CSV table of C-alpha atoms and ligand atoms in Angstrom, one decimal:
chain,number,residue,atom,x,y,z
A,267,UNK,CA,27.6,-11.7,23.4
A,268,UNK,CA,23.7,-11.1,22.8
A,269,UNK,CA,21.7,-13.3,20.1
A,270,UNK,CA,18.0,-13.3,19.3
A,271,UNK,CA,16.4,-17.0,19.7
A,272,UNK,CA,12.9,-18.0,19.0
A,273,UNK,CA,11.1,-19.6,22.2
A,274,UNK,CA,7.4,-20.0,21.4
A,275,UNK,CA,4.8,-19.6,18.9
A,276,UNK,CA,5.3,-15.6,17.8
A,277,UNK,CA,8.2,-15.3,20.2
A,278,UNK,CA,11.4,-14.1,20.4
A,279,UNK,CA,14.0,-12.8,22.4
A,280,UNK,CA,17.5,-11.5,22.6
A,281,UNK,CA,19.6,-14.1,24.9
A,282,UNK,CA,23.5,-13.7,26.3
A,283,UNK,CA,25.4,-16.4,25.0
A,284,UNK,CA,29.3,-17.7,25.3
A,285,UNK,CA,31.3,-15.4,22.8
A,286,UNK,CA,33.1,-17.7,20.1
A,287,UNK,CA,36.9,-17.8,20.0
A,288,UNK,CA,38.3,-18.2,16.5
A,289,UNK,CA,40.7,-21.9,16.0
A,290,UNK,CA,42.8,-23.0,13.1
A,291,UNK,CA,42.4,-20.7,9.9
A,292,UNK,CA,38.5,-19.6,11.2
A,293,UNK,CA,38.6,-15.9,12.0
A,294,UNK,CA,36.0,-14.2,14.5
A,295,UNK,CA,33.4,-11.9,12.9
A,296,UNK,CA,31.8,-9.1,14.8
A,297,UNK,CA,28.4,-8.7,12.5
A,298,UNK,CA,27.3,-5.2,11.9
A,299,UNK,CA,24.3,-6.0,10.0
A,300,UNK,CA,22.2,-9.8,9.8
A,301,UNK,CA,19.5,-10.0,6.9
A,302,UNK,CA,17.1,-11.8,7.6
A,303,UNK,CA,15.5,-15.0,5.3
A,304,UNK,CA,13.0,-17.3,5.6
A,305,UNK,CA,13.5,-17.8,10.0
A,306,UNK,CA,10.3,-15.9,10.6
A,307,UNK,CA,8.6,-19.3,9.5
A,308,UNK,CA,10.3,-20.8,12.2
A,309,UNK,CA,8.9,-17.9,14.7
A,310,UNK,CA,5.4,-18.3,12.8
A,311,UNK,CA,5.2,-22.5,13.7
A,312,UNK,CA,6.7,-21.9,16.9
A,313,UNK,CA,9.8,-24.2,16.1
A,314,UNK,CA,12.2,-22.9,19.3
A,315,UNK,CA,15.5,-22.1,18.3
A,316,UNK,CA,18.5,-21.6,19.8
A,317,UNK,CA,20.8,-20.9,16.6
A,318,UNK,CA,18.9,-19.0,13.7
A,319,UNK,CA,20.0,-17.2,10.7
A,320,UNK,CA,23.2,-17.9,8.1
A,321,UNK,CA,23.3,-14.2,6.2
A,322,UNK,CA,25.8,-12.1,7.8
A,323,UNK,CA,28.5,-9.0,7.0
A,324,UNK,CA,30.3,-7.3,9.5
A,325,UNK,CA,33.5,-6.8,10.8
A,326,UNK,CA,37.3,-9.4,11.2
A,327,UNK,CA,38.1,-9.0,15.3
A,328,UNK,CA,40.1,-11.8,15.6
A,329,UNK,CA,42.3,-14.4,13.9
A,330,UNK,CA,43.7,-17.7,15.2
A,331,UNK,CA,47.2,-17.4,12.8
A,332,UNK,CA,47.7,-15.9,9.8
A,333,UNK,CA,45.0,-16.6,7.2
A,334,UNK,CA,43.3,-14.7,4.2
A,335,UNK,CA,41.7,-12.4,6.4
A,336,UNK,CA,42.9,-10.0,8.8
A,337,UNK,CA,41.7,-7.9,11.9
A,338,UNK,CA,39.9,-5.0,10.8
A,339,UNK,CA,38.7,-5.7,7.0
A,340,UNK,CA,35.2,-5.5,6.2
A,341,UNK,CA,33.7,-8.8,5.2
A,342,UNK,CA,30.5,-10.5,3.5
A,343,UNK,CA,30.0,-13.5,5.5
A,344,UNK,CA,29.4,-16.6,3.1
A,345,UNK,CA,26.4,-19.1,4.2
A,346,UNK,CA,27.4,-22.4,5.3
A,347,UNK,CA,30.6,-24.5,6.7
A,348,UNK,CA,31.7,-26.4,3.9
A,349,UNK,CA,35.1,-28.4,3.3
A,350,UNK,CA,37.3,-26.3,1.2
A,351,UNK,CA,39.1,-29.0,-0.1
A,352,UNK,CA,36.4,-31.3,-2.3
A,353,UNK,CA,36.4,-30.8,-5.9
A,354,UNK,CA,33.5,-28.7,-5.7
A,355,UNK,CA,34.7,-26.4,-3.0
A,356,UNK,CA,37.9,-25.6,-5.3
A,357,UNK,CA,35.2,-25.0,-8.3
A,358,UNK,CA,33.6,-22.1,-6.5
A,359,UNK,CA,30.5,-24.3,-5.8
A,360,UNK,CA,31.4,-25.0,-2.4
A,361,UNK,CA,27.4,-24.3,-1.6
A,362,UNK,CA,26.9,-27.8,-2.8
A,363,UNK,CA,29.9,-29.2,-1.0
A,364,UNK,CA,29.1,-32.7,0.9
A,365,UNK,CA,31.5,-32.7,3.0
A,366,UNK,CA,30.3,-29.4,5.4
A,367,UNK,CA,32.2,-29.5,8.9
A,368,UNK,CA,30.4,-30.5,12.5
A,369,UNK,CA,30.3,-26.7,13.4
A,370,UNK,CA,30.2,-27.5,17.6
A,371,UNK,CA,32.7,-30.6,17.0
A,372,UNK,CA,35.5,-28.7,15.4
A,373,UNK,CA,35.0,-25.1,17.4
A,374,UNK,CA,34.4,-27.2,20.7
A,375,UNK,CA,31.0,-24.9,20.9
A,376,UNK,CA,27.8,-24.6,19.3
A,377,UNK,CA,28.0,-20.9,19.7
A,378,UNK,CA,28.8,-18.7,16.8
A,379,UNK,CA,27.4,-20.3,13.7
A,380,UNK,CA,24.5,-18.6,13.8
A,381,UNK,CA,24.1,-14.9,12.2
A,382,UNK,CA,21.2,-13.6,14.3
A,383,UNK,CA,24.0,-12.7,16.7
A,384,UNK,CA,26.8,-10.2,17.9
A,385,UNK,CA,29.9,-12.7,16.5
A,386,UNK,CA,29.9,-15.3,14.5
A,387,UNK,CA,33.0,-17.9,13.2
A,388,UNK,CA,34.0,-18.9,9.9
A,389,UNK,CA,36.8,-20.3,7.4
A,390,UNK,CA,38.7,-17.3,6.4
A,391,UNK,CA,38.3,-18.2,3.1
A,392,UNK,CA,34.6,-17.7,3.0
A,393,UNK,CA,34.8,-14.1,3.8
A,394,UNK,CA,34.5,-12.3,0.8
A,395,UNK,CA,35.8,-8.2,1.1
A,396,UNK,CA,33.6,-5.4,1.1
A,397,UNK,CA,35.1,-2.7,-1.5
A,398,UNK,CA,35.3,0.9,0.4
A,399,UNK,CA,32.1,2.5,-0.9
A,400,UNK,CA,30.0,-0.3,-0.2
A,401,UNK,CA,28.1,0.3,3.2
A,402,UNK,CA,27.3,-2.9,5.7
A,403,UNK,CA,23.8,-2.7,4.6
A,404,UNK,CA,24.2,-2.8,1.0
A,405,UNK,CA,27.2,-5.5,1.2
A,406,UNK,CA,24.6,-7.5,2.7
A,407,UNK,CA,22.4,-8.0,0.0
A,408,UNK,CA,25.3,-10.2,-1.5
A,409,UNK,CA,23.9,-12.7,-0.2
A,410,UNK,CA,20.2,-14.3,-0.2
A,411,UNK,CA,19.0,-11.2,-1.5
A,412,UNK,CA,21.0,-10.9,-5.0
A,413,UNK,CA,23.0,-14.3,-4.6
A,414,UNK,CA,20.7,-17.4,-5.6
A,415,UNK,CA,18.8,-14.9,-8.3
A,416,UNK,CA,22.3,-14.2,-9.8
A,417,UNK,CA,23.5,-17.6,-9.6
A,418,UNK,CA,20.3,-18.1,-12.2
A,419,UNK,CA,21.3,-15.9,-14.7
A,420,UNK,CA,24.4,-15.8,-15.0
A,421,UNK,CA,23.7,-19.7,-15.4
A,422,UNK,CA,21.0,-18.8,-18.1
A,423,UNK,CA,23.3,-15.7,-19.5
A,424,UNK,CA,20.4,-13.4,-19.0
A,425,UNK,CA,21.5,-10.7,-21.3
A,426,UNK,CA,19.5,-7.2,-23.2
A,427,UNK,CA,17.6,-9.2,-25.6
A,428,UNK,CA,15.8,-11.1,-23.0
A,429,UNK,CA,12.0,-10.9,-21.2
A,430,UNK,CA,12.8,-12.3,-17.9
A,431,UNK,CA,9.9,-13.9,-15.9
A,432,UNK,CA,9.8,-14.0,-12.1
A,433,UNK,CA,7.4,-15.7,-10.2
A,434,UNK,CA,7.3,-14.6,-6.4
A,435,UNK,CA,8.7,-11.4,-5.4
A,436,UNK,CA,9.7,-12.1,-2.4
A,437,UNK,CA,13.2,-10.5,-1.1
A,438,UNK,CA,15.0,-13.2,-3.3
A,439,UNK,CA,12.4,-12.1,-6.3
A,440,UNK,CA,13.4,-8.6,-5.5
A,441,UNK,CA,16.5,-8.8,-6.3
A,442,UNK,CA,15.8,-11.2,-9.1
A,443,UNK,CA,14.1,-8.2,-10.5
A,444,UNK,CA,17.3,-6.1,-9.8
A,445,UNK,CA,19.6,-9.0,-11.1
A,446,UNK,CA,17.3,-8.8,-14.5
A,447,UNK,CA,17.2,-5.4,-14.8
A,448,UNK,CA,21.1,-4.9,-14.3
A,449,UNK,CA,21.6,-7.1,-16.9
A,450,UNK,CA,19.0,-5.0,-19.3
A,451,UNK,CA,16.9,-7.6,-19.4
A,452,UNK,CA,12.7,-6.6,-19.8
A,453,UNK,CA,10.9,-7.9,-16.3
A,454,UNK,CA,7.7,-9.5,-15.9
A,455,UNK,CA,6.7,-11.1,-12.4
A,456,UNK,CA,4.1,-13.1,-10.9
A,457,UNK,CA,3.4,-12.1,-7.9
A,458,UNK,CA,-0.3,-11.6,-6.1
A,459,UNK,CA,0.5,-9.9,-2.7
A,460,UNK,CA,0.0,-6.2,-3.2
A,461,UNK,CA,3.1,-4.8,-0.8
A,462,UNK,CA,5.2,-7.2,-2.7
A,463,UNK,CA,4.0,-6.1,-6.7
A,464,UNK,CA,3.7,-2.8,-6.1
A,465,UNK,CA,7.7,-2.8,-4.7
A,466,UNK,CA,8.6,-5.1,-7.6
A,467,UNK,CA,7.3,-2.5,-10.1
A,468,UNK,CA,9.3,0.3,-8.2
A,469,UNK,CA,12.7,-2.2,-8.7
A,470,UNK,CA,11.9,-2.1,-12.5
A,471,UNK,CA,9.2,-4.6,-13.3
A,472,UNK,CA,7.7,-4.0,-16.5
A,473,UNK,CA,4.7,-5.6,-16.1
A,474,UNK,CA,3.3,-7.7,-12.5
A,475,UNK,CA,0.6,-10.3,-13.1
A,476,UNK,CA,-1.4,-12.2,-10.3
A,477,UNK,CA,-0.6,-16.2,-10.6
A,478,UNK,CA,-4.0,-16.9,-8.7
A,479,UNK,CA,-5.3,-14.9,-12.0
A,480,UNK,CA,-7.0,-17.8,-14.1
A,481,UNK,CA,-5.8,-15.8,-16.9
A,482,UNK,CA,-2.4,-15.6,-15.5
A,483,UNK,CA,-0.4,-17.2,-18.4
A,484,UNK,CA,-2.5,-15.8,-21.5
A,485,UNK,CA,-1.3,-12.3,-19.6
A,486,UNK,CA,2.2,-13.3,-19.6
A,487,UNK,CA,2.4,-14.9,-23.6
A,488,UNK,CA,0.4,-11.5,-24.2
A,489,UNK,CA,3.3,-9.6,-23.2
A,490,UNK,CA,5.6,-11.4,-25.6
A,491,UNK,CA,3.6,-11.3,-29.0
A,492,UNK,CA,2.6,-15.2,-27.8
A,493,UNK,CA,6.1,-16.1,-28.2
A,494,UNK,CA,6.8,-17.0,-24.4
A,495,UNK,CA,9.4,-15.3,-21.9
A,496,UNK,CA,13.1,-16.1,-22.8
A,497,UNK,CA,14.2,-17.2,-19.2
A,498,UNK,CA,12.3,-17.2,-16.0
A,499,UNK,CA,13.3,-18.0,-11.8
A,500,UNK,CA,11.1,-19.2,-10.2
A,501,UNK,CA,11.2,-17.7,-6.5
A,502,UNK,CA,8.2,-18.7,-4.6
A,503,UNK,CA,8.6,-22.8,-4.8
A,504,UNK,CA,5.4,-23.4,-5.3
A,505,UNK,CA,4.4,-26.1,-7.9
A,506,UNK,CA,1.7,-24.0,-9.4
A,507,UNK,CA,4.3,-21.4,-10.2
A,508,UNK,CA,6.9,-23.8,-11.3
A,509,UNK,CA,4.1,-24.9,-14.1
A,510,UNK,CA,3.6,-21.4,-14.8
A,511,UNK,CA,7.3,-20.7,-15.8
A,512,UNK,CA,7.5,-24.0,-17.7
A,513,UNK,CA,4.5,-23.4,-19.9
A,514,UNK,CA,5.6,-19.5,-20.1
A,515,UNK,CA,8.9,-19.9,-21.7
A,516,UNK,CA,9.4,-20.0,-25.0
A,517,UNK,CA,10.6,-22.9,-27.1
A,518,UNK,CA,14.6,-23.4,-26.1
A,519,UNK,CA,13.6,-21.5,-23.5
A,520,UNK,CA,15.3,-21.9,-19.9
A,521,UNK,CA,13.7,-21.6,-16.3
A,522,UNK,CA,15.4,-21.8,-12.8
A,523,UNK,CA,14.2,-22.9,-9.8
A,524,UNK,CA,15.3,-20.8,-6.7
A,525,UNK,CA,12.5,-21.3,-4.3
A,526,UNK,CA,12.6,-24.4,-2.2
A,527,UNK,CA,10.0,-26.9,-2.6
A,528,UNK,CA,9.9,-30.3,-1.2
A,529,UNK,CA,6.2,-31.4,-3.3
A,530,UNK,CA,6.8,-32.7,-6.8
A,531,UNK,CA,6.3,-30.8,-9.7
A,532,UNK,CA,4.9,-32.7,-13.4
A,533,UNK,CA,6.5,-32.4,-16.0
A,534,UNK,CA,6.3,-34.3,-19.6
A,535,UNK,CA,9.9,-34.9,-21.0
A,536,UNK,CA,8.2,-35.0,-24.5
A,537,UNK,CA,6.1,-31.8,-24.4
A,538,UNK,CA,8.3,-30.0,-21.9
A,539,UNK,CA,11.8,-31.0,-22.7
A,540,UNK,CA,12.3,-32.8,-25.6
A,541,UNK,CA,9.6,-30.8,-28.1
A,542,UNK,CA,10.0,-27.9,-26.7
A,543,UNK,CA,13.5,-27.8,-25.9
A,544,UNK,CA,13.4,-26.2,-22.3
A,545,UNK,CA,16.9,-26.4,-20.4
A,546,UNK,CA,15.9,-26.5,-16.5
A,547,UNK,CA,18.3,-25.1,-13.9
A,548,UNK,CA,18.2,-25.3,-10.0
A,549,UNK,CA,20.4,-22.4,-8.6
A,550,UNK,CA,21.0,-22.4,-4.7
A,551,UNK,CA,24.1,-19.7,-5.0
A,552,UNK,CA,26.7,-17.9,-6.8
A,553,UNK,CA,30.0,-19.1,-7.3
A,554,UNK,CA,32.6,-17.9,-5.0
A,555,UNK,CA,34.4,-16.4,-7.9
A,556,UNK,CA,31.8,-14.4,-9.1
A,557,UNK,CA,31.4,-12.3,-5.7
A,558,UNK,CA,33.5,-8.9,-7.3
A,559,UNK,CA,30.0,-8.9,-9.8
A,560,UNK,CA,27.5,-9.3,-7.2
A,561,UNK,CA,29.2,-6.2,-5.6
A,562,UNK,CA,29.0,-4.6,-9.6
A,563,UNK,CA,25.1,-4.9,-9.1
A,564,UNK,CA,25.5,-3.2,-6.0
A,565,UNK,CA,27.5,-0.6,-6.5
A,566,UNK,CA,26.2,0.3,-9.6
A,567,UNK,CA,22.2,-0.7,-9.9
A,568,UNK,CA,20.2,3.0,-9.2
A,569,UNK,CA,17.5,0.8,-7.4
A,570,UNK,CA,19.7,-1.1,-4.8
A,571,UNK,CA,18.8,1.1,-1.5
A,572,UNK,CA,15.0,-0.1,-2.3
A,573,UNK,CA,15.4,-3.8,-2.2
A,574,UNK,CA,15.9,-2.9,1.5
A,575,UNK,CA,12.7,-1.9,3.2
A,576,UNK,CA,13.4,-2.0,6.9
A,577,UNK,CA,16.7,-1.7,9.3
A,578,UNK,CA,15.5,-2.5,13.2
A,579,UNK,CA,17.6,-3.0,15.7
A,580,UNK,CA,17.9,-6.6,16.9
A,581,UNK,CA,16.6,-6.0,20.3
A,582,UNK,CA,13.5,-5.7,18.5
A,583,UNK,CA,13.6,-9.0,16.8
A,584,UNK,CA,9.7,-9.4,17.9
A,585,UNK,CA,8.4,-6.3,15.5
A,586,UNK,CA,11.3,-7.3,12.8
A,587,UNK,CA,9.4,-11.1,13.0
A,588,UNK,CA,6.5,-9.1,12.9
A,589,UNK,CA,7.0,-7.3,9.4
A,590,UNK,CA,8.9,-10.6,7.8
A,591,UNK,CA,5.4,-12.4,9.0
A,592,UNK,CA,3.3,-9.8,6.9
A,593,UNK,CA,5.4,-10.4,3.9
A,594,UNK,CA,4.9,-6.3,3.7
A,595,UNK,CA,8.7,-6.2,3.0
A,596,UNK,CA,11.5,-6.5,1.0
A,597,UNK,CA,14.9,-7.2,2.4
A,598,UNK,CA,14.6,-7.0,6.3
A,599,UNK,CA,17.8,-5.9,8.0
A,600,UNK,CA,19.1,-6.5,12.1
A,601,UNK,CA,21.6,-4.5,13.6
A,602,UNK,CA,23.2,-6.9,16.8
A,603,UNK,CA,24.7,-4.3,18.2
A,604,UNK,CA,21.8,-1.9,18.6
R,118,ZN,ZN1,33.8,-29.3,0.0
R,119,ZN,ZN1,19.0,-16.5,3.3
C-alpha cells in the first residue's frame, strides 16, 4: 500500500509500505478519505514520521472471523486502540481507556495504525456505520472535526436559550460553531486570523471578536447585556484564551476545554469556582453511543459541506501540508487512493 510520511523540515512524501492483514476480531479498512489534524505541526518542526494521522473513514475489505463488521459496509474509523473491556470502554468512554493495546505487538507489524494511508486495522467494534446518504467526506467530519466540540456540549447541554463562546476557530472550532448552531444556540467566537473568522461567520457565528483585542472581553460581556456567555469551548489551548472563557461566562456558567495545552492555566477556586459557580469540563471525544447524533448534525446542519475547505489527493500531501501550515483552512481532506 502507499502512505504519506514526513522526512524533513517542510517535507513529505508518499512511501510503499507492507499492507496490514486483519487478526482476531480487527477488520481491514481500505480508507477512502483521511482528515487531516494537527500533523502539519509535525511537518512544520521537521519531527520525521513514519506513522501519522488517527482520523479515518473508508471502506471493510477484510475480516479475520466473524465480528461486528463485515466486508463491504461503509465505516467511520474511531481514533485510538483501546481495551474494550475496562469499565470505561463499556461506558462509551473508551477515549480515556488506560489500557490501549501495543498496536505492532498484537498485529505482529507496525504498519496499519496510521490513517494517512491506503489501509488501516482496527477492533471491529470501533467502526461506527455510515448511514446511506452520508458521503465519505461528510462521514469524516465525525470525528476531530464535530467529535471533541460535541463531546462539550452535550456535556454542558448546550440548548436554544444559550450564547455559546468559542475561542479558536480552528477546524475543531469550526465545527464547534456548527455543533452550537445545530443545537440553536447564539455563537460568538474569538478568533484573530482573518481566513479563519471570516469562515466561522459563514458557519453561523453571530458575532467574531479578536482575543489579541485588549478590549476583547468588554466585546464579548457587550454582546450579552454584561451578563456573560452561558457556556463556552475553548479550542485554541492557549492560556490567554482559557482566561478569556473563564472570566466571560456568566455566574453558574460552564466552559470546556478542547484544545490541548500542556502550560498551566490560573485560576482562583474562590473568584472562579466557588463565587461564581463555574462548572469546568475537559472534553477529548464523544461517547461511542452518541455516534447516530454526530451523524444527525451531519445529515441535517445546512452548513456541513463548508466546514470542509479543501479535498487533495494524497500524493499531494506537500501542498495539503502546505494549506494546513497557513491555517487558511477549515477541515482539510486526503484521498489515499488518488
Ligand atoms: Zn479500556
Ligand atoms: Zn484529529
Amino acid at each position: 500500500m502507499k502512505k504519506a510520511v514526513i522526512t524533513g523540515e517542510r517535507k513529505a512524501e508518499v512511501v510503499e509500505a507492507a499492507d496490514p492483514r486483519p487478526k482476531d476480531d480487527w477488520a481491514l479498512v481500505k480508507v477512502q478519505v483521511t482528515p487531516m489534524c494537527t500533523e502539519y505541526k509535525g511537518w512544520l518542526a521537521g519531527r520525521k514520521s513514519e506513522f501519522l494521522g488517527h482520523e479515518a473513514v473508508g471502506e471493510v475489505v477484510e475480516v479475520a472471523q466473524p465480528c461486528r463488521v463485515e466486508a463491504g459496509q461503509r465505516v467511520v474509523v474511531q481514533p485510538q486502540y483501546p481495551c474494550g473491556k475496562c469499565r470505561l470502554c463499556l461506558q462509551g468512554e473508551y477515549i480515556h481507556c488506560e489500557h490501549s493495546y501495543n498496536f505492532a505487538e498484537f498485529t505482529g507489524s507496525p504498519e496499519g495504525r496510521a490513517t494517512y494511508a491506503q489501509y488501516v486495522l482496527k477492533p471491529s467494534w470501533l467502526l461506527s456505520k455510515i448511514p446511506e446518504d452520508v458521503s465519505y467526506e461528510h462521514a469524516g467530519l465525525a470525528l476531530c472535526a464535530l467529535g471533541p466540540t460535541f463531546g462539550a456540549m452535550q456535556t454542558m447541554g448546550v440548548v436554544a436559550f444559550d450564547t455559546v463562546l468559542i475561542s479558536g476557530a480552528g477546524p475543531v472550532g469550526l465545527g464547534g460553531v456548527v455543533n452550537a448552531r445545530f443545537r440553536g444556540a447564539r455563537v460568538i467566537v474569538a478568533e484573530g486570523h482573518p481566513w479563519r473568522a471570516e469562515r466561522a461567520r459563514l458557519l453561523g457565528a453571530e458575532a467574531v471578536i479578536d482575543p489579541a483585542d485588549e478590549n476583547a472581553l468588554q466585546q464579548i460581556l457587550g454582546l450579552t447585556g454584561g451578563a456573560g456567555i452561558d457556556k463556552a469551548v475553548d479550542c485554541s489551548g492557549a492560556v490567554a484564551a482559557h482566561r478569556l472563557c473563564i472570566d466571560a461566562a456568566r455566574r453558574k456558567g460552564h466552559v470546556a476545554f478542547v484544545g490541548e495545552c500542556s502550560e498551566e492555566t490560573p485560576f482562583r477556586a474562590s473568584g472562579d469556582l466557588i463565587r461564581k459557580g463555574l462548572s469546568l469540563h475537559g472534553a477529548w471525544h464523544y461517547n461511542l453511543a452518541a455516534f447516530a447524533d454526530v451523524m444527525k448534525v451531519i445529515q441535517h446542519s445546512p452548513v456541513i459541506g463548508d466546514l470542509i475547505s479543501h479535498v487533495l489527493p494524497m500524493s499531494e500531501i506537500q501542498q495539503a501540508f502546505e494549506i494546513s501550515a497557513s491555517h487558511d483552512s477549515a477541515k482539510i481532506l486526503l484521498k489515499p487512493w488518488a
